Structure formats: C-alpha cells, structure tokens
PDB file of C-alpha atoms in Angstrom:
ATOM      1  CA  MET A   1      -0.333   0.157  -0.126  1.00 56.00           C
ATOM      2  CA  SER A   2       2.878   2.607   0.805  1.00 60.00           C
ATOM      3  CA  LEU A   3       4.095   2.039  -2.769  1.00 58.00           C
ATOM      4  CA  LEU A   4       0.967   2.815  -4.447  1.00 55.00           C
ATOM      5  CA  VAL A   5       0.942   6.270  -2.384  1.00 57.00           C
ATOM      6  CA  MET A   6       4.616   6.792  -2.664  1.00 57.00           C
ATOM      7  CA  ASP A   7       5.782  10.009  -4.036  1.00 54.00           C
ATOM      8  CA  GLU A   8       7.118   9.788  -7.605  1.00 52.00           C
ATOM      9  CA  GLU A   9      10.038  12.699  -7.071  1.00 50.00           C
ATOM     10  CA  GLU A  10      11.700  10.535  -4.507  1.00 52.00           C
ATOM     11  CA  ASP A  11      15.484   9.734  -4.950  1.00 51.00           C
ATOM     12  CA  GLU A  12      15.654   6.511  -3.201  1.00 54.00           C
ATOM     13  CA  ARG A  13      13.010   4.816  -5.346  1.00 53.00           C
ATOM     14  CA  ARG A  14      13.922   6.153  -8.655  1.00 58.00           C
ATOM     15  CA  HIS A  15      13.944   3.910 -11.139  1.00 62.00           C
ATOM     16  CA  PHE A  16      16.905   4.201 -14.001  1.00 64.00           C
ATOM     17  CA  ASN A  17      16.930   3.641 -17.735  1.00 70.00           C
ATOM     18  CA  TYR A  18      20.345   1.429 -18.348  1.00 73.00           C
ATOM     19  CA  ASP A  19      20.349   2.324 -22.279  1.00 76.00           C
ATOM     20  CA  LYS A  20      20.646   6.007 -21.676  1.00 75.00           C
ATOM     21  CA  ILE A  21      23.481   5.840 -19.044  1.00 74.00           C
ATOM     22  CA  VAL A  22      25.887   3.517 -21.216  1.00 75.00           C
ATOM     23  CA  GLU A  23      24.881   5.941 -24.013  1.00 74.00           C
ATOM     24  CA  GLN A  24      25.914   8.796 -21.716  1.00 73.00           C
ATOM     25  CA  GLN A  25      28.777   7.667 -20.411  1.00 72.00           C
ATOM     26  CA  ASN A  26      29.984   7.195 -23.859  1.00 73.00           C
ATOM     27  CA  LEU A  27      29.396  10.932 -25.019  1.00 76.00           C
ATOM     28  CA  SER A  28      31.733  13.661 -25.445  1.00 77.00           C
ATOM     29  CA  LYS A  29      32.818  16.030 -23.228  1.00 78.00           C
ATOM     30  CA  LYS A  30      31.103  19.034 -24.974  1.00 81.00           C
ATOM     31  CA  LYS A  31      27.883  16.752 -24.894  1.00 78.00           C
ATOM     32  CA  LYS A  32      27.728  15.836 -21.278  1.00 75.00           C
ATOM     33  CA  LYS A  33      28.839  19.329 -20.210  1.00 77.00           C
ATOM     34  CA  LEU A  34      25.617  20.821 -22.274  1.00 76.00           C
ATOM     35  CA  LEU A  35      23.531  18.008 -20.553  1.00 76.00           C
ATOM     36  CA  MET A  36      24.663  18.961 -17.210  1.00 73.00           C
ATOM     37  CA  LYS A  37      23.427  22.683 -18.125  1.00 74.00           C
ATOM     38  CA  LYS A  38      19.959  21.076 -19.187  1.00 73.00           C
ATOM     39  CA  LYS A  39      20.391  18.934 -15.868  1.00 68.00           C
ATOM     40  CA  GLU A  40      18.930  16.384 -18.234  1.00 67.00           C
ATOM     41  CA  LEU A  41      22.534  13.963 -17.722  1.00 61.00           C
ATOM     42  CA  LEU A  42      21.593  10.706 -15.441  1.00 60.00           C
ATOM     43  CA  THR A  43      24.313   9.505 -13.128  1.00 61.00           C
ATOM     44  CA  ASP A  44      25.202   6.203 -12.857  1.00 61.00           C
ATOM     45  CA  ASP A  45      24.838   5.682  -8.685  1.00 65.00           C
ATOM     46  CA  PHE A  46      23.939   1.755  -8.888  1.00 69.00           C
ATOM     47  CA  GLN A  47      27.023   0.343  -6.371  1.00 79.00           C
ATOM     48  CA  VAL A  48      28.334  -2.927  -6.870  1.00 81.00           C
ATOM     49  CA  ASN A  49      28.991  -5.119  -4.012  1.00 86.00           C
ATOM     50  CA  VAL A  50      31.664  -7.230  -5.222  1.00 86.00           C
ATOM     51  CA  GLY A  51      32.202  -9.103  -1.978  1.00 86.00           C
ATOM     52  CA  ASP A  52      28.787 -10.527  -1.885  1.00 87.00           C
ATOM     53  CA  ALA A  53      28.846 -14.390  -2.012  1.00 87.00           C
ATOM     54  CA  ARG A  54      25.857 -15.240  -3.621  1.00 88.00           C
ATOM     55  CA  PHE A  55      28.168 -13.859  -6.793  1.00 84.00           C
ATOM     56  CA  GLN A  56      31.816 -15.556  -6.021  1.00 86.00           C
ATOM     57  CA  ALA A  57      30.942 -17.918  -8.910  1.00 86.00           C
ATOM     58  CA  MET A  58      31.675 -14.530 -11.359  1.00 85.00           C
ATOM     59  CA  TYR A  59      35.397 -14.280  -9.978  1.00 85.00           C
ATOM     60  CA  THR A  60      35.852 -18.645 -10.024  1.00 84.00           C
ATOM     61  CA  SER A  61      33.526 -20.185 -12.890  1.00 85.00           C
ATOM     62  CA  HIS A  62      34.210 -19.945 -16.394  1.00 86.00           C
ATOM     63  CA  LEU A  63      30.795 -20.502 -17.097  1.00 88.00           C
ATOM     64  CA  PHE A  64      30.073 -16.497 -16.069  1.00 85.00           C
ATOM     65  CA  ASN A  65      33.351 -14.661 -17.502  1.00 85.00           C
ATOM     66  CA  LEU A  66      32.378 -11.212 -18.647  1.00 85.00           C
ATOM     67  CA  ASP A  67      33.799 -10.562 -22.314  1.00 85.00           C
ATOM     68  CA  PRO A  68      34.662  -7.473 -23.459  1.00 85.00           C
ATOM     69  CA  SER A  69      34.326  -8.645 -27.195  1.00 90.00           C
ATOM     70  CA  ASP A  70      30.821  -9.171 -27.401  1.00 88.00           C
ATOM     71  CA  PRO A  71      28.971  -6.975 -29.602  1.00 88.00           C
ATOM     72  CA  ASN A  72      26.561  -6.579 -25.930  1.00 85.00           C
ATOM     73  CA  PHE A  73      29.011  -6.005 -23.681  1.00 85.00           C
ATOM     74  CA  LYS A  74      28.283  -2.115 -22.439  1.00 79.00           C
ATOM     75  CA  LYS A  75      31.047  -1.048 -20.304  1.00 81.00           C
ATOM     76  CA  THR A  76      29.971   0.835 -16.863  1.00 80.00           C
ATOM     77  CA  LYS A  77      31.406   1.725 -13.737  1.00 82.00           C
ATOM     78  CA  ALA A  78      29.875  -1.352 -12.425  1.00 83.00           C
ATOM     79  CA  VAL A  79      31.161  -3.675 -14.532  1.00 86.00           C
ATOM     80  CA  GLU A  80      34.627  -1.971 -14.748  1.00 88.00           C
ATOM     81  CA  ARG A  81      34.611  -2.608 -10.645  1.00 89.00           C
ATOM     82  CA  ILE A  82      33.828  -6.396 -11.541  1.00 89.00           C
ATOM     83  CA  LEU A  83      36.696  -7.033 -13.592  1.00 90.00           C
ATOM     84  CA  GLU A  84      38.890  -5.115 -11.431  1.00 91.00           C
ATOM     85  CA  GLU A  85      38.051  -7.452  -8.757  1.00 91.00           C
ATOM     86  CA  LYS A  86      38.484 -11.028 -10.399  1.00 90.00           C
ATOM     87  CA  ALA A  87      41.905  -8.972 -11.498  1.00 90.00           C
ATOM     88  CA  ARG A  88      42.944  -8.663  -8.014  1.00 91.00           C
ATOM     89  CA  ARG A  89      41.487 -12.283  -7.286  1.00 89.00           C
ATOM     90  CA  ARG A  90      43.493 -13.500  -9.631  1.00 87.00           C
ATOM     91  CA  GLN A  91      46.717 -12.327  -8.951  1.00 90.00           C
ATOM     92  CA  GLN A  92      45.997 -13.349  -4.893  1.00 89.00           C
ATOM     93  CA  GLY A  93      45.457 -17.202  -6.670  1.00 86.00           C
ATOM     94  CA  LEU A  94      48.619 -16.615  -8.327  1.00 85.00           C
ATOM     95  CA  ALA A  95      50.543 -15.362  -4.942  1.00 85.00           C
ATOM     96  CA  LYS A  96      49.092 -18.461  -3.011  1.00 85.00           C
ATOM     97  CA  ALA A  97      50.150 -20.518  -5.589  1.00 83.00           C
ATOM     98  CA  VAL A  98      53.741 -19.349  -6.238  1.00 83.00           C
ATOM     99  CA  GLU A  99      53.928 -19.351  -1.838  1.00 84.00           C
ATOM    100  CA  ARG A 100      52.619 -23.159  -1.984  1.00 84.00           C
ATOM    101  CA  GLU A 101      55.042 -24.319  -5.043  1.00 83.00           C
ATOM    102  CA  ASP A 102      58.042 -22.614  -2.733  1.00 80.00           C
ATOM    103  CA  ILE A 103      56.509 -24.323   0.252  1.00 82.00           C
ATOM    104  CA  THR A 104      56.600 -28.003  -1.636  1.00 79.00           C
ATOM    105  CA  VAL A 105      60.272 -27.224  -3.124  1.00 77.00           C
ATOM    106  CA  GLU A 106      61.534 -26.483   0.430  1.00 76.00           C
ATOM    107  CA  LYS A 107      59.674 -30.173   1.524  1.00 73.00           C
ATOM    108  CA  GLU A 108      61.160 -31.499  -1.550  1.00 71.00           C
ATOM    109  CA  SER A 109      64.784 -30.594  -1.186  1.00 69.00           C
ATOM    110  CA  ALA A 110      64.682 -31.381   3.117  1.00 66.00           C
ATOM    111  CA  ALA A 111      63.473 -35.371   1.998  1.00 61.00           C
ATOM    112  CA  SER A 112      66.112 -35.519  -0.339  1.00 60.00           C
ATOM    113  CA  LYS A 113      69.033 -34.494   2.224  1.00 64.00           C
ATOM    114  CA  SER A 114      67.353 -37.623   4.054  1.00 66.00           C
ATOM    115  CA  LEU A 115      66.959 -40.157   1.309  1.00 70.00           C
ATOM    116  CA  ASP A 116      67.961 -44.008   2.354  1.00 79.00           C
ATOM    117  CA  PRO A 117      71.807 -44.150   0.830  1.00 82.00           C
ATOM    118  CA  ALA A 118      70.102 -47.465  -1.279  1.00 85.00           C
ATOM    119  CA  LEU A 119      68.023 -45.163  -2.746  1.00 87.00           C
ATOM    120  CA  SER A 120      70.327 -42.197  -3.782  1.00 85.00           C
ATOM    121  CA  MET A 121      72.851 -45.005  -5.224  1.00 88.00           C
ATOM    122  CA  LEU A 122      69.626 -46.244  -7.286  1.00 91.00           C
ATOM    123  CA  ILE A 123      68.865 -42.425  -8.667  1.00 91.00           C
ATOM    124  CA  LYS A 124      72.234 -42.286  -9.221  1.00 91.00           C
ATOM    125  CA  SER A 125      72.930 -44.920 -11.600  1.00 94.00           C
ATOM    126  CA  VAL A 126      69.182 -44.189 -13.445  1.00 94.00           C
ATOM    127  CA  LYS A 127      70.851 -40.846 -14.372  1.00 93.00           C
ATOM    128  CA  ASN A 128      73.795 -42.149 -15.541  1.00 94.00           C
ATOM    129  CA  LYS A 129      72.132 -44.759 -17.563  1.00 94.00           C
ATOM    130  CA  THR A 130      69.970 -42.329 -18.928  1.00 93.00           C
ATOM    131  CA  GLU A 131      72.909 -40.071 -20.226  1.00 93.00           C
ATOM    132  CA  GLN A 132      74.316 -43.114 -21.503  1.00 93.00           C
ATOM    133  CA  PHE A 133      71.655 -43.801 -23.800  1.00 91.00           C
ATOM    134  CA  GLN A 134      70.695 -40.096 -24.795  1.00 90.00           C
ATOM    135  CA  ALA A 135      74.776 -40.025 -25.560  1.00 90.00           C
ATOM    136  CA  ARG A 136      74.501 -43.080 -27.752  1.00 89.00           C
ATOM    137  CA  LYS A 137      71.102 -41.607 -29.346  1.00 85.00           C
ATOM    138  CA  LYS A 138      72.983 -38.882 -30.768  1.00 83.00           C
ATOM    139  CA  GLN A 139      76.025 -41.062 -32.113  1.00 85.00           C
ATOM    140  CA  LYS A 140      73.045 -42.574 -34.143  1.00 81.00           C
ATOM    141  CA  VAL A 141      71.798 -39.475 -35.861  1.00 75.00           C
ATOM    142  CA  LYS A 142      74.705 -38.318 -36.560  1.00 67.00           C
TER     143      LYS A 142
END
C-alpha cells in the first residue's frame, strides 16, 4: 500500500534507464557539459557489492566470465569494478600458488637430503644410464 501512495519524486525509489546511462557515458565532454547544464544528465549511482557471497561464481567459474569483445557488452562503472575485483583475486591466487610451490620445493629438498643411501645410489645409476642412452642416441643420429 505504501508503494502506491509513494511520491514519484523520491530519489531513493526512482527507476533508471540502463540504455540512457550507457549512452551518456560514451558521450563527448562537450555533450556531457551541455546535458549537465540542462540537468538531463543521468548519473549512475549504482554500487556493486563485489564481496557478496552470492556472486562468487563470477570470479571462479569460467561459465560466468564477462566478455568485453561481445557486441552486447556495455562498459559501465559497475562492470569495471567487477573486472577489477576479478583481476585482484587472480593476482592473489597466483601469489598463493607461488607460495605453495615454494613450500613444496623446500619440503622436497629437505626430503631428498634425508634419503636412504641405497635409494640415492639407485637414482645415480638411473641418471647415468639415461645420460649414456642419450649419448648413444646422438651418435646414431649423426
């Protein structure tokens, strides 16, 4: 009932025209100034909550990627924030992967130092035979 008697002039509940917002964002500076003087310039006040858990698939799943090369793609402030957040998360993921890799390399080097002598002899033997095989293969090719 309150929606029926609500003032149409209220700023909180006003509707927006997405097409006009996108169109006006792509205007030149002169045209924007002209619209500002006439007070017809629409402002994009929409704020995207990039931390919302309901939209985590946008950052993790390839099924929800935004494709800027698509003809229907519209570049807005909200889309830019989403793309920035995705890039930031990708950088964090890469940094974590590098840290994990460093830890595993350290563990492997520590483990290799404490190998059984028989196992280390076996490894040396396999390496030597591989080198001999590669050398014979090079001689046959020449």
